Coordinates of C-alpha atoms in Angstrom, one line a residue:
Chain F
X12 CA 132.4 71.9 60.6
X13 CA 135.3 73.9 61.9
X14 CA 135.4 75.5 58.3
X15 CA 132.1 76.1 57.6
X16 CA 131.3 77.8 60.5
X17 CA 134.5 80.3 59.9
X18 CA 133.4 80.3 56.3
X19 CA 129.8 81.6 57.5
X20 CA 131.4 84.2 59.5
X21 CA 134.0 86.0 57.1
X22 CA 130.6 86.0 55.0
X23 CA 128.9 87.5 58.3
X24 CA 131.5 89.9 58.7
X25 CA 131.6 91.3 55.3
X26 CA 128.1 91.4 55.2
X27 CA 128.7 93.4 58.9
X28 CA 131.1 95.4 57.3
X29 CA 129.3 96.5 54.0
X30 CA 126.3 97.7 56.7
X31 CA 125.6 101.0 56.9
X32 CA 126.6 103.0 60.0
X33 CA 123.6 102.6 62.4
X34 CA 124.8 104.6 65.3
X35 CA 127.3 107.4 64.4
X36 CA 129.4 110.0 67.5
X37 CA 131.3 112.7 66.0
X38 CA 133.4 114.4 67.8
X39 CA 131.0 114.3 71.1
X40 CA 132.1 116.6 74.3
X41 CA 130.0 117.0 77.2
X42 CA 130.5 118.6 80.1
X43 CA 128.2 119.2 83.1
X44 CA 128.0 122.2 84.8
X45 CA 126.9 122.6 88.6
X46 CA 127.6 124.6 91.5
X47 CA 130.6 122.9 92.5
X48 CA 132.4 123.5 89.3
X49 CA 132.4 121.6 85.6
X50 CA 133.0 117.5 84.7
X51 CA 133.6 117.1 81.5
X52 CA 132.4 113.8 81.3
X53 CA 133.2 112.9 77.3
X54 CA 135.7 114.7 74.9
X55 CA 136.1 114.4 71.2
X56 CA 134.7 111.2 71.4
X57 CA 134.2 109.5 68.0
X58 CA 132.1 105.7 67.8
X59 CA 130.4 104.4 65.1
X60 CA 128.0 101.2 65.5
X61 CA 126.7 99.4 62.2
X62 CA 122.9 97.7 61.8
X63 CA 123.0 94.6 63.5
X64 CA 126.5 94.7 65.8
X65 CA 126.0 93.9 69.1
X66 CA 128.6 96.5 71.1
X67 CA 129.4 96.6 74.9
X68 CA 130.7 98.9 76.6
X69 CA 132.8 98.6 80.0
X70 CA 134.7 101.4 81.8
X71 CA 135.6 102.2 85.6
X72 CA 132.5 104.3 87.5
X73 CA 131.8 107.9 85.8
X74 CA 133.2 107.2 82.8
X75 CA 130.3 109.0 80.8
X76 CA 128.9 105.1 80.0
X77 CA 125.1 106.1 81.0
X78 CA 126.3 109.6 79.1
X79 CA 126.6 107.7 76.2
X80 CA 123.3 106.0 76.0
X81 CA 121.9 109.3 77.3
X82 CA 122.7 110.8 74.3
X83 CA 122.0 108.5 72.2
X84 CA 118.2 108.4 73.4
X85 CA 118.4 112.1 73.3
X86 CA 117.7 112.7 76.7
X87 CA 120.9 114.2 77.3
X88 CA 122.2 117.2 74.3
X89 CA 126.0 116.9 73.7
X90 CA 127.8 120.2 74.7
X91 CA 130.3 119.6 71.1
X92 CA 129.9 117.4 68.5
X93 CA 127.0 115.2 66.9
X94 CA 125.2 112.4 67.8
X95 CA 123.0 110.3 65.3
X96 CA 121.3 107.3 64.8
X97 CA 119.8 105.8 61.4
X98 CA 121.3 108.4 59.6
X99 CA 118.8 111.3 61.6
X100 CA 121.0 113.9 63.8
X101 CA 119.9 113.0 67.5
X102 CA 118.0 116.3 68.7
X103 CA 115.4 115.8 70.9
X104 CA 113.7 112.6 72.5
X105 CA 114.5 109.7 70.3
X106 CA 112.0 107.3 70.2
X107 CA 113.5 105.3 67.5
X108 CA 115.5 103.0 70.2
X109 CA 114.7 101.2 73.2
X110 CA 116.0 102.1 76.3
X111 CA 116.6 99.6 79.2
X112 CA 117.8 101.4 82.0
X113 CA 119.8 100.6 85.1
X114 CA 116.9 101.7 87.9
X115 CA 113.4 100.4 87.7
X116 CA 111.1 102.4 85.6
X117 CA 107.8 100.4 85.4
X118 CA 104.6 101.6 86.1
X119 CA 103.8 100.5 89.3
X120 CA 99.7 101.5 89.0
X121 CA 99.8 99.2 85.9
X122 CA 99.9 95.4 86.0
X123 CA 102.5 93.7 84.2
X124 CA 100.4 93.0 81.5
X125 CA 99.4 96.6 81.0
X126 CA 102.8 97.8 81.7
X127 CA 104.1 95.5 78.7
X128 CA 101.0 97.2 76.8
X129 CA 102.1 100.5 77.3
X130 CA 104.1 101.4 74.2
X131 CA 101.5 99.7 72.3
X132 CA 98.8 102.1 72.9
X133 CA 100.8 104.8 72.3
X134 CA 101.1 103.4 68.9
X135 CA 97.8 103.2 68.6
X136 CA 97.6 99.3 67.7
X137 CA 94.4 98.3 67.9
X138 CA 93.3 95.9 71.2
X139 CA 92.8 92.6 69.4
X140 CA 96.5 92.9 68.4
X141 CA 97.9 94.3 71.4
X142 CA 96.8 91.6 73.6
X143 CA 97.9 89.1 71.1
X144 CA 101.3 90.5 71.3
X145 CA 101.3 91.3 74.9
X146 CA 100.5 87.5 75.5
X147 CA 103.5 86.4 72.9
X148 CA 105.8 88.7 74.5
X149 CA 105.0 87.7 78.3
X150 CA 105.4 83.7 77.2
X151 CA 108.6 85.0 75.2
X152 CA 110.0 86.6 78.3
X153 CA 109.2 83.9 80.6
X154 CA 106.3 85.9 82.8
X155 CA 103.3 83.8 82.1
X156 CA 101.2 83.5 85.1
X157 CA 102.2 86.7 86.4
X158 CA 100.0 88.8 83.7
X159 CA 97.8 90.7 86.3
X160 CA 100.6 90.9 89.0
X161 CA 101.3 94.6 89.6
X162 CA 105.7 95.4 90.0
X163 CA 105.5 95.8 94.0
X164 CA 104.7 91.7 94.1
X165 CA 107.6 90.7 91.1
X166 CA 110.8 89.5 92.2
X167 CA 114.1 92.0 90.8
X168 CA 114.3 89.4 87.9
X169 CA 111.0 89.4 87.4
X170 CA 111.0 93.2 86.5
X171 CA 113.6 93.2 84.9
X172 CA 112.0 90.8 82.0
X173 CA 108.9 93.1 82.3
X174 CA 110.8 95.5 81.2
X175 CA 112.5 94.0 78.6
X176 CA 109.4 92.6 77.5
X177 CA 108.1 96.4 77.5
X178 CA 111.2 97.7 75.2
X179 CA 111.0 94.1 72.8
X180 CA 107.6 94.8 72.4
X181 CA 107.4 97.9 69.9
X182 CA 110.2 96.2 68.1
X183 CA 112.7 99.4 68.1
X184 CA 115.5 98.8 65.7
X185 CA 118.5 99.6 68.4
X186 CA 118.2 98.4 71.5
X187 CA 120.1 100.4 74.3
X188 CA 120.9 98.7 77.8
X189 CA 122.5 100.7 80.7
X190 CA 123.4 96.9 83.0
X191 CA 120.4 95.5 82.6
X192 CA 121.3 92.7 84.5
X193 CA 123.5 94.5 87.3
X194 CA 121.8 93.5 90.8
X195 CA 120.8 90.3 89.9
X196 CA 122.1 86.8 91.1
X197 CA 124.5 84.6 89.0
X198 CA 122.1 82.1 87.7
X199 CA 119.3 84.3 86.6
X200 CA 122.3 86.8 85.0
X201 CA 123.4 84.1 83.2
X202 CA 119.3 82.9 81.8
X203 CA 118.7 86.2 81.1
X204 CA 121.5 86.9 78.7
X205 CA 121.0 83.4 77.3
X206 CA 117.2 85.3 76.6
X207 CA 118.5 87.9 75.3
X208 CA 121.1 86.1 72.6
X209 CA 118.3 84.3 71.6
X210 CA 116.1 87.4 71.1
X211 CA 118.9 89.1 69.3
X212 CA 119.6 86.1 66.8
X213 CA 116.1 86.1 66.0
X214 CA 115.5 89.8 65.4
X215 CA 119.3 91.2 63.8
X216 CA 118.8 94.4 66.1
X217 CA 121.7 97.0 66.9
X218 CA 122.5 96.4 70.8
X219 CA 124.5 99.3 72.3
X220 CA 125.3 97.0 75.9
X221 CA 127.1 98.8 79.0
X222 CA 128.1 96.7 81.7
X223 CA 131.0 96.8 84.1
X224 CA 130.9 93.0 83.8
X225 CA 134.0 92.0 81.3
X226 CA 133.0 88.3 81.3
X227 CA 129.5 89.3 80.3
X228 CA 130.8 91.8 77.8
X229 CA 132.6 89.1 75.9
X230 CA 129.6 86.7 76.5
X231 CA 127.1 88.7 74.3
X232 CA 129.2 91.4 72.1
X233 CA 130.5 91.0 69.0
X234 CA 132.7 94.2 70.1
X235 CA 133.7 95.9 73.6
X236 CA 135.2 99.3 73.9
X237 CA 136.9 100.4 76.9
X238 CA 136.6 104.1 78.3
X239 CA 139.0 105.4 80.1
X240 CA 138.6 107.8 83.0
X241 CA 136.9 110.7 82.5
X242 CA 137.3 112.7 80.3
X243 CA 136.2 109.7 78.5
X244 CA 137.4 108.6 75.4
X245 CA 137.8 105.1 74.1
X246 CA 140.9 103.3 75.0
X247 CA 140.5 100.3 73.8
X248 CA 138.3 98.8 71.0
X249 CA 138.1 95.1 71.0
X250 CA 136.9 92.6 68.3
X251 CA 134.9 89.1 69.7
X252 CA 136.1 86.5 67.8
X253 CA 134.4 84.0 69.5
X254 CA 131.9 82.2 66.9
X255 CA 128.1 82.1 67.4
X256 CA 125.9 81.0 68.3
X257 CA 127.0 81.1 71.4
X258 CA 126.3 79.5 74.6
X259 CA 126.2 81.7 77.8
X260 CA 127.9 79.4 80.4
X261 CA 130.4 78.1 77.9
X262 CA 131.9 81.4 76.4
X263 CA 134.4 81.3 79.3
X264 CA 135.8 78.3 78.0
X265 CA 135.9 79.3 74.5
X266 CA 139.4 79.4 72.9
X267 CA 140.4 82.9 72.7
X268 CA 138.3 84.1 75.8
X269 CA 141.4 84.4 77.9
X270 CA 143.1 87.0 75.7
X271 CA 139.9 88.9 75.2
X272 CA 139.9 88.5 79.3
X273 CA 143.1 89.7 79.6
X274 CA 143.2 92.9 77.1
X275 CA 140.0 94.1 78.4
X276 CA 141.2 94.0 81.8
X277 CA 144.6 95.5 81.7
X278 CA 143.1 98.3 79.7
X279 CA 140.2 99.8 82.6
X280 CA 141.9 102.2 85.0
X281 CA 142.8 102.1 88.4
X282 CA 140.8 104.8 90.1
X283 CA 142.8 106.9 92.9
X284 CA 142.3 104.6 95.2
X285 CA 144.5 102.1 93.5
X286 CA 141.4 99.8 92.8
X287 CA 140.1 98.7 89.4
X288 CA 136.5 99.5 89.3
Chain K
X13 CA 94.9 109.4 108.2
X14 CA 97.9 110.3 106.2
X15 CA 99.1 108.2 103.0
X16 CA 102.1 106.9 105.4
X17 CA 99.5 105.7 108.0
X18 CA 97.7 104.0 105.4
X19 CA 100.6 102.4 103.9
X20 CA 101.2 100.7 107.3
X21 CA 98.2 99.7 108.3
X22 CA 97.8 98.1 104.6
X23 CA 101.3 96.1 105.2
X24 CA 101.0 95.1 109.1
X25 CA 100.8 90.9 108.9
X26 CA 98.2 91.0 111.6
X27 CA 96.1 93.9 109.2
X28 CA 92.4 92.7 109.9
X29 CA 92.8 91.5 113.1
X30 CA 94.4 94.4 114.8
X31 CA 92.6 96.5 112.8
X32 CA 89.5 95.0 114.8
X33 CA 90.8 95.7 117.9
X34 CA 91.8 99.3 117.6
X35 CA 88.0 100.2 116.9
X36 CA 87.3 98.8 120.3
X37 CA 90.1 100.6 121.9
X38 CA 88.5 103.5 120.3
X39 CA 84.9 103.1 121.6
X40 CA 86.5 102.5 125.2
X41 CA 88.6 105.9 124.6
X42 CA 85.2 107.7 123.7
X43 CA 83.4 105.9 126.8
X44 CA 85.8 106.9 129.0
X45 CA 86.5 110.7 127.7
X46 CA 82.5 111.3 127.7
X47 CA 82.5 109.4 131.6
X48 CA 85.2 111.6 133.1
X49 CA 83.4 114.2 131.9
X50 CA 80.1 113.3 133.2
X51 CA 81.5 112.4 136.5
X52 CA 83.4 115.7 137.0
X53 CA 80.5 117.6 135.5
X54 CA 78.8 118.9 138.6
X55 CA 81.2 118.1 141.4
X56 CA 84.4 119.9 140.1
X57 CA 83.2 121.8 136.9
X58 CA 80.0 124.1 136.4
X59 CA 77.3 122.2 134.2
X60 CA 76.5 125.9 133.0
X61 CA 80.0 126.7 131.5
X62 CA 81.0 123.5 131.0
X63 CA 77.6 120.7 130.0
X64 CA 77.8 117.4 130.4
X65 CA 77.3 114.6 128.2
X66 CA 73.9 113.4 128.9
X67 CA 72.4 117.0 128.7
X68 CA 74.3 117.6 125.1
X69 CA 72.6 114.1 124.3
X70 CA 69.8 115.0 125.4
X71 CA 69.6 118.5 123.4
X72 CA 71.2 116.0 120.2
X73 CA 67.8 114.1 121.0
X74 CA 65.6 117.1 121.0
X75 CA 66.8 118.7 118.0
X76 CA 66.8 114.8 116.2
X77 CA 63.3 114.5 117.3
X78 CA 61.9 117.8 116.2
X79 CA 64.2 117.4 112.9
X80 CA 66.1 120.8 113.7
X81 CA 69.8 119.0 113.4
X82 CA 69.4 117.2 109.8
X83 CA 67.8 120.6 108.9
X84 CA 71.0 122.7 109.7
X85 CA 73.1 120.1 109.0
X86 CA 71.8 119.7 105.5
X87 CA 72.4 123.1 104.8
X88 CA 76.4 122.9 105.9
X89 CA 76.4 119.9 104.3
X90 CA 75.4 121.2 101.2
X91 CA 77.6 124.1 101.3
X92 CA 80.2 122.5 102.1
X93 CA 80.0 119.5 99.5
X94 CA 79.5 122.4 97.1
X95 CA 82.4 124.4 98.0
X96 CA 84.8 121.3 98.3
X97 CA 83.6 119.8 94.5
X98 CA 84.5 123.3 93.1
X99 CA 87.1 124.0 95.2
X100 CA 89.0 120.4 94.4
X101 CA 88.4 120.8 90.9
X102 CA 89.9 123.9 90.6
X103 CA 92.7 123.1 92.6
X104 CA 93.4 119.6 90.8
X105 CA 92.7 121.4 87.1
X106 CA 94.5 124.6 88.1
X107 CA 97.9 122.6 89.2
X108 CA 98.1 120.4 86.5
X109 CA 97.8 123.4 83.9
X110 CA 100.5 125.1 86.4
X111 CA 102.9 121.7 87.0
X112 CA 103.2 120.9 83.4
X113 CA 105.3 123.9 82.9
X114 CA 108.1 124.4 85.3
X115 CA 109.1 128.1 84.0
X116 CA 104.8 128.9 84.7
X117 CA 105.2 126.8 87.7
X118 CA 108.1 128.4 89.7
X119 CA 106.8 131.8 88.3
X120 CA 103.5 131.5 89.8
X121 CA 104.5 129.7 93.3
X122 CA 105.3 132.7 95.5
X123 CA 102.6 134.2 94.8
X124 CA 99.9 131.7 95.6
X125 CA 101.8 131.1 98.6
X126 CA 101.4 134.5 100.1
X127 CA 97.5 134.0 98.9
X128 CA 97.5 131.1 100.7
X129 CA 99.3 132.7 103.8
X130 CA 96.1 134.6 104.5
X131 CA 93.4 132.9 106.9
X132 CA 90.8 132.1 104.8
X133 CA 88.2 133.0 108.0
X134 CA 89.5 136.7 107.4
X135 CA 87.8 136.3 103.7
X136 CA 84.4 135.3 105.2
X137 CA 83.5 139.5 105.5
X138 CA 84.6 140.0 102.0
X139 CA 82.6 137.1 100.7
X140 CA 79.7 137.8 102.9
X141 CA 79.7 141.5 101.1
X142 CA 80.0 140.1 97.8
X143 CA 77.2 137.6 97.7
X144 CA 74.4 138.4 100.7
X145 CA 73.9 136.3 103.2
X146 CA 72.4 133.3 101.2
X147 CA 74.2 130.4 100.4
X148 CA 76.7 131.8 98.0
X149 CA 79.3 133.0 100.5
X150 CA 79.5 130.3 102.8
X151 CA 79.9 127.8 99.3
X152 CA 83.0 130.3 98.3
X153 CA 84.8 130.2 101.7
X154 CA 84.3 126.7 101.9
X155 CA 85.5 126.0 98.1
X156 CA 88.4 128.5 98.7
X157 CA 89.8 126.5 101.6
X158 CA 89.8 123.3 100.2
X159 CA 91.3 124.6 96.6
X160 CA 94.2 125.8 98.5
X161 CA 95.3 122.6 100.2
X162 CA 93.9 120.4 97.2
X163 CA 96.3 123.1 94.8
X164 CA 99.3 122.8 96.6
X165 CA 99.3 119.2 97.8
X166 CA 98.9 118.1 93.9
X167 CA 101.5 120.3 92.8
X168 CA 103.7 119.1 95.3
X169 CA 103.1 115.9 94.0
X170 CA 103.4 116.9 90.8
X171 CA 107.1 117.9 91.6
X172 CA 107.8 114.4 93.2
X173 CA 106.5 112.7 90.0
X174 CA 109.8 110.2 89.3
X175 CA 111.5 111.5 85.9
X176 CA 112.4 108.4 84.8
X177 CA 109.0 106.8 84.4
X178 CA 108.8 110.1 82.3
X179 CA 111.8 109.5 79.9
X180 CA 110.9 106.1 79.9
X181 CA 107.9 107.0 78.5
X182 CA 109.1 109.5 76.1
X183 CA 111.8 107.3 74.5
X184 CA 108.7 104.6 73.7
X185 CA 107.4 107.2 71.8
X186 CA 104.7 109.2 74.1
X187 CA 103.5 112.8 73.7
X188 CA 103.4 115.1 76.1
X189 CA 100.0 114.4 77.0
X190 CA 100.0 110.3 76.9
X191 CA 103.0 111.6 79.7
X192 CA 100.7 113.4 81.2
X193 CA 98.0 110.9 81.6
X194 CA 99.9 107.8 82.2
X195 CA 103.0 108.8 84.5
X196 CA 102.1 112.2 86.5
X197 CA 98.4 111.9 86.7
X198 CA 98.7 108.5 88.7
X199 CA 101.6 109.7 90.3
X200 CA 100.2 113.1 91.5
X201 CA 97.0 110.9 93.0
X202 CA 97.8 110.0 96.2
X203 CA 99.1 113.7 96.8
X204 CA 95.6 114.8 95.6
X205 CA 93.7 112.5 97.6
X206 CA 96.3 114.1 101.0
X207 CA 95.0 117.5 99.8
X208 CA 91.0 116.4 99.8
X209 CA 91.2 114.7 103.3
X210 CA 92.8 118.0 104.6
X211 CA 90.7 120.3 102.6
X212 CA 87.2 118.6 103.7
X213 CA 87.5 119.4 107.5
X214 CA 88.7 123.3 106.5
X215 CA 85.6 123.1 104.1
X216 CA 83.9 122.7 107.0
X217 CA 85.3 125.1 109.1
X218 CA 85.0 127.8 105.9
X219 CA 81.3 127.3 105.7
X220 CA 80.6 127.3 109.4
X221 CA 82.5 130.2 110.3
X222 CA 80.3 132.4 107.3
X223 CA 77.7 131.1 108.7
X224 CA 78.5 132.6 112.2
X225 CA 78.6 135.5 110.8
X226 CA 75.5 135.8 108.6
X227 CA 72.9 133.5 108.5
X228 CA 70.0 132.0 109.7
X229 CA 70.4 128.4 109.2
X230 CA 73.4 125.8 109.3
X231 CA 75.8 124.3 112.4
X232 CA 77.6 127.8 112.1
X233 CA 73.9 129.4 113.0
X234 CA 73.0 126.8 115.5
X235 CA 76.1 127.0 117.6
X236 CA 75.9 131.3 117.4
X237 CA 72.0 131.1 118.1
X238 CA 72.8 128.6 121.1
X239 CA 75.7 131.0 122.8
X240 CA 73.2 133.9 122.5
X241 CA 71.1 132.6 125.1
X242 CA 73.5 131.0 127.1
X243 CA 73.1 127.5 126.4
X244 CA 76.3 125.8 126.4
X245 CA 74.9 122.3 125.9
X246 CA 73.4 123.4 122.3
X247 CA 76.8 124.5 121.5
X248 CA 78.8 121.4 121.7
X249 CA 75.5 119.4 120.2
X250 CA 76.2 121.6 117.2
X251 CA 79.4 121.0 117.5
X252 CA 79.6 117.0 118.2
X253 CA 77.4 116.8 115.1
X254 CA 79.6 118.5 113.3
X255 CA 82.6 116.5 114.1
X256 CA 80.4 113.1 113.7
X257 CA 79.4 113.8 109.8
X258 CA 83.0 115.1 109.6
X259 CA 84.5 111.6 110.8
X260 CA 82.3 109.9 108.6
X261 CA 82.8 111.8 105.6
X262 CA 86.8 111.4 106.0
X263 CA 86.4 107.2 106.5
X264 CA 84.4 107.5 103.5
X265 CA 87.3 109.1 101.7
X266 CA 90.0 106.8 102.9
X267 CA 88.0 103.5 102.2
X268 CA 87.7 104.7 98.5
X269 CA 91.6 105.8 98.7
X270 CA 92.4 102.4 99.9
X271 CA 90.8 101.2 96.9
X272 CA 92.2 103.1 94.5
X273 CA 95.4 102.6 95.6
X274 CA 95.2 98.9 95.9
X275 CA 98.5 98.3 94.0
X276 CA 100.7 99.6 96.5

């Protein structure tokens, strides 16, 4: 059993490695510019992320993580450097990925149901099939019953599936997901990435995952880069090789978590306060 | 009623029942107001200057009777409605074609507000010159009141629209215009609705105070034509009609914003 499995993944990984480069950072700087002076936030910062690798990312507070999603969904323009994503230079709006953000951003006018519908229609797929596929994806997420609820009367968790439902829905091939699962409670963290394993087993889709969670980092990724402080580049780039499929609450347990554990968390900074972040 | 007021009223536990209750409180408030005034009328205040209650009723009665009122109110009513339905659209149209561009936006601004700094009232001459003494000016000053408030309160809102709903959008794929229609539309809505329940009373005031000036029918005409021969009663009829349909018109509007805005 033992061998098979690390048969199937030395095939997994060389089928990994022969992918092409989904996700591609050359030489990326940015640096904002305000009133009260400049923060370079990124500099010569260089990542490439292959079809199908699930990558987190963790770093202390202001370490350009959200930057590098930004970019990456092209609502943020690199000051140096290129940014691209199948093989297209990033320049404007890129509507090729889904974006899960950090903050809320449902429609709160819409019910869930429309809400999940959203990206749909702006596809133009016709009602028959959107409803269809609105239903599937509401059972898939776990939201059935709440269909005509509108966001002001869902629960944090609830919303949170809404809106992964909305980003699943259009079937984007990368997936980009700023802590997703940051506020939430333990239990429901722990059912939600257990969702969102599944989700990704099933579909094969580039995840680009920042979280300041380490544990949750080596849950779900097949690799986690570590930025250091800002200017950020990456300090530390760390292969998972805990098998899949994996289970959530077990990965702790797993042989070879506690050195993943361990290198992850000696490499993130202390801030200037002397506290790891 | 403001958005806020509505808000809490919407989200109080007690909601109905209280809501009950404060009508009451309202009616004795009225009763009251309209008894002081009846009592003192006479005693410590000059019924000539001053009218009471039951002769202003009685004129209301009179002029209800002989169909006078719903004559000159139909006639500020009209231009009023008239004014406001241009004015609003206008002013909805004219800031969405100004908000979607923040260069054409912050270019235009200072401007409008210094046209907006003007007292509309002191346009009433202008108007009046323009376009007779028909129906025509008092339907401008009107719609030129309530385009101002309904303009600025939707571009306000426009401003406040949350920018993350709008990337969220664009990263799924939406055009400007799907952005447009789906995020800062329904954003921008209860900020247009503020600037309709603010602009209908200045409506109001726009049409009645042309009328003052030039006319010969209307609440403007009846309150002017009531002063010139001294009788202070016909003024506040005129007026207490005035404020009545205005009332109305205003609990109309918030029962149809409570509505839309159920999702809140």
């Amino acid at each position: 059993m033992a061998v098979a499995q690390y048969a199937t993944k030395a095939i997994l990984e060389s089928a990994q490695q022969s992918n092409p480069a989904d996700i591609e950072f050359r030489n990326v700087g940015r640096i904002f510019k305000s009133r009260n002076g400049t923060v370079e936030v990124l500099r010569d910062f260089n990542l490439t992320v292959r079809k199908g690798e699930f990558l987190a990312i963790v770093g202390p507070s202001g370490s350009g993580k959200s930057t590098v999603l930004n970019l990456l969904a092209g609502l943020d323009i690199p000051s140096t450097g290129a940014v691209s994503c199948h093989s297209k230079a990033v320049t404007g709006v890129n509507s090729e990925i889904g974006y899960l953000t950090q903050h809320d951003s449902l429609l709160p006018w819409l019910t869930v149901e429309q809400n999940i519908a959203v990206p749909l229609e702006i596809r133009n797929v016709a009602k028959p099939e959107r409803s269809r596929r609105v239903r599937e994806m509401i059972a898939n997420v776990g939201l059935s019953g709440f269909e005509q609820y509108h966001p002001s009367r869902l629960s944090g968790g609830m919303r949170k599936r809404a809106m992964l439902a909305r980003t699943l829905i259009y079937d984007p091939p990368t997936l980009l997901m700023d802590e997703p699962f940051g506020p939430l409670d333990a239990q429901l963290k722990l059912v939600l990435q257990a969702e969102l394993l599944r989700l990704w087993n099933a579909t094969g889709k580039t995840v680009v995952f920042v979280t300041h969670d380490i544990v949750e980092a080596i849950t779900l990724a097949d690799r986690v880069i570590v930025l250091s402080q800002r200017p950020s580049r990456i300090k530390l780039d760390e292969k998972i090789s805990i098998p899949r499929p994996r289970e959530v609450h077990d990965v702790r347990f797993a042989p070879g978590f506690e050195d993943h554990y361990r290198r992850l968390w000696g490499a993130i900074e202390f801030d200037s306060a002397g506290q790891r972040q | 009623m403001t958005i806020r007021e509505t808000l809490q009223r919407e989200s109080s536990v007690s909601g109905k029942h209280s809501f009950d209750f404060v009508w009451l409180y309202r009616a004795l408030f009225l009763l009251i107001l309209l008894g002081v005034w009846q009592a003192a009328s006479g005693p410590l205040l000059d019924p000539f200057w001053f009218s009471s209650p039951s002769a202003i009723g009685a004129t209301l009665a009179k002029w209800t009777w002989t169909g006078v009122l719903q004559h000159h109110l139909f006639v500020t009513f009209k231009e009023t409605i008239t004014g406001f339905v241009f004015g609003a659209t206008f002013g909805v149209l004219l800031a969405f074609a100004v908000g979607s561009s923040d260069i054409l936006r912050r270019t235009i601004d200072p401007f409008i507000t210094a046209i907006y700094g003007v007292p509309k009232v002191a346009l009433a001459p202008l108007f009046i010159m323009w376009f007779g003494i028909g129906l025509a000016p008092k339907i401008v000053l009107a719609g030129v009141s309530v385009f101002f408030l309904v303009f600025f309160s939707t571009l306000s809102g426009i401003a406040q629209v949350d920018q993350r709903m709008v990337h969220a959008l664009r990263t799924m794929g939406a055009d400007r215009l799907t952005v447009q229609r789906r995020v800062v539309f329904p954003a921008a809505l209860p900020w247009v609705f503020t600037g309709l329940k603010l602009g209908l009373p200045y409506g109001f005031v726009g049409a009645v105070a042309a009328e003052m000036m030039a006319s010969n029918a209307g609440i403007g005409f009846l309150t002017q034509n009531a002063a010139g021969q001294l009788d202070t009663a016909g003024v506040f009829a005129a007026l207490f009609a005035l404020m009545i349909v205005t009332a109305l018109l205003n609990e109309g509007l918030g029962a149809h914003e409570r509505w839309l805005f159920r999702w809140r």
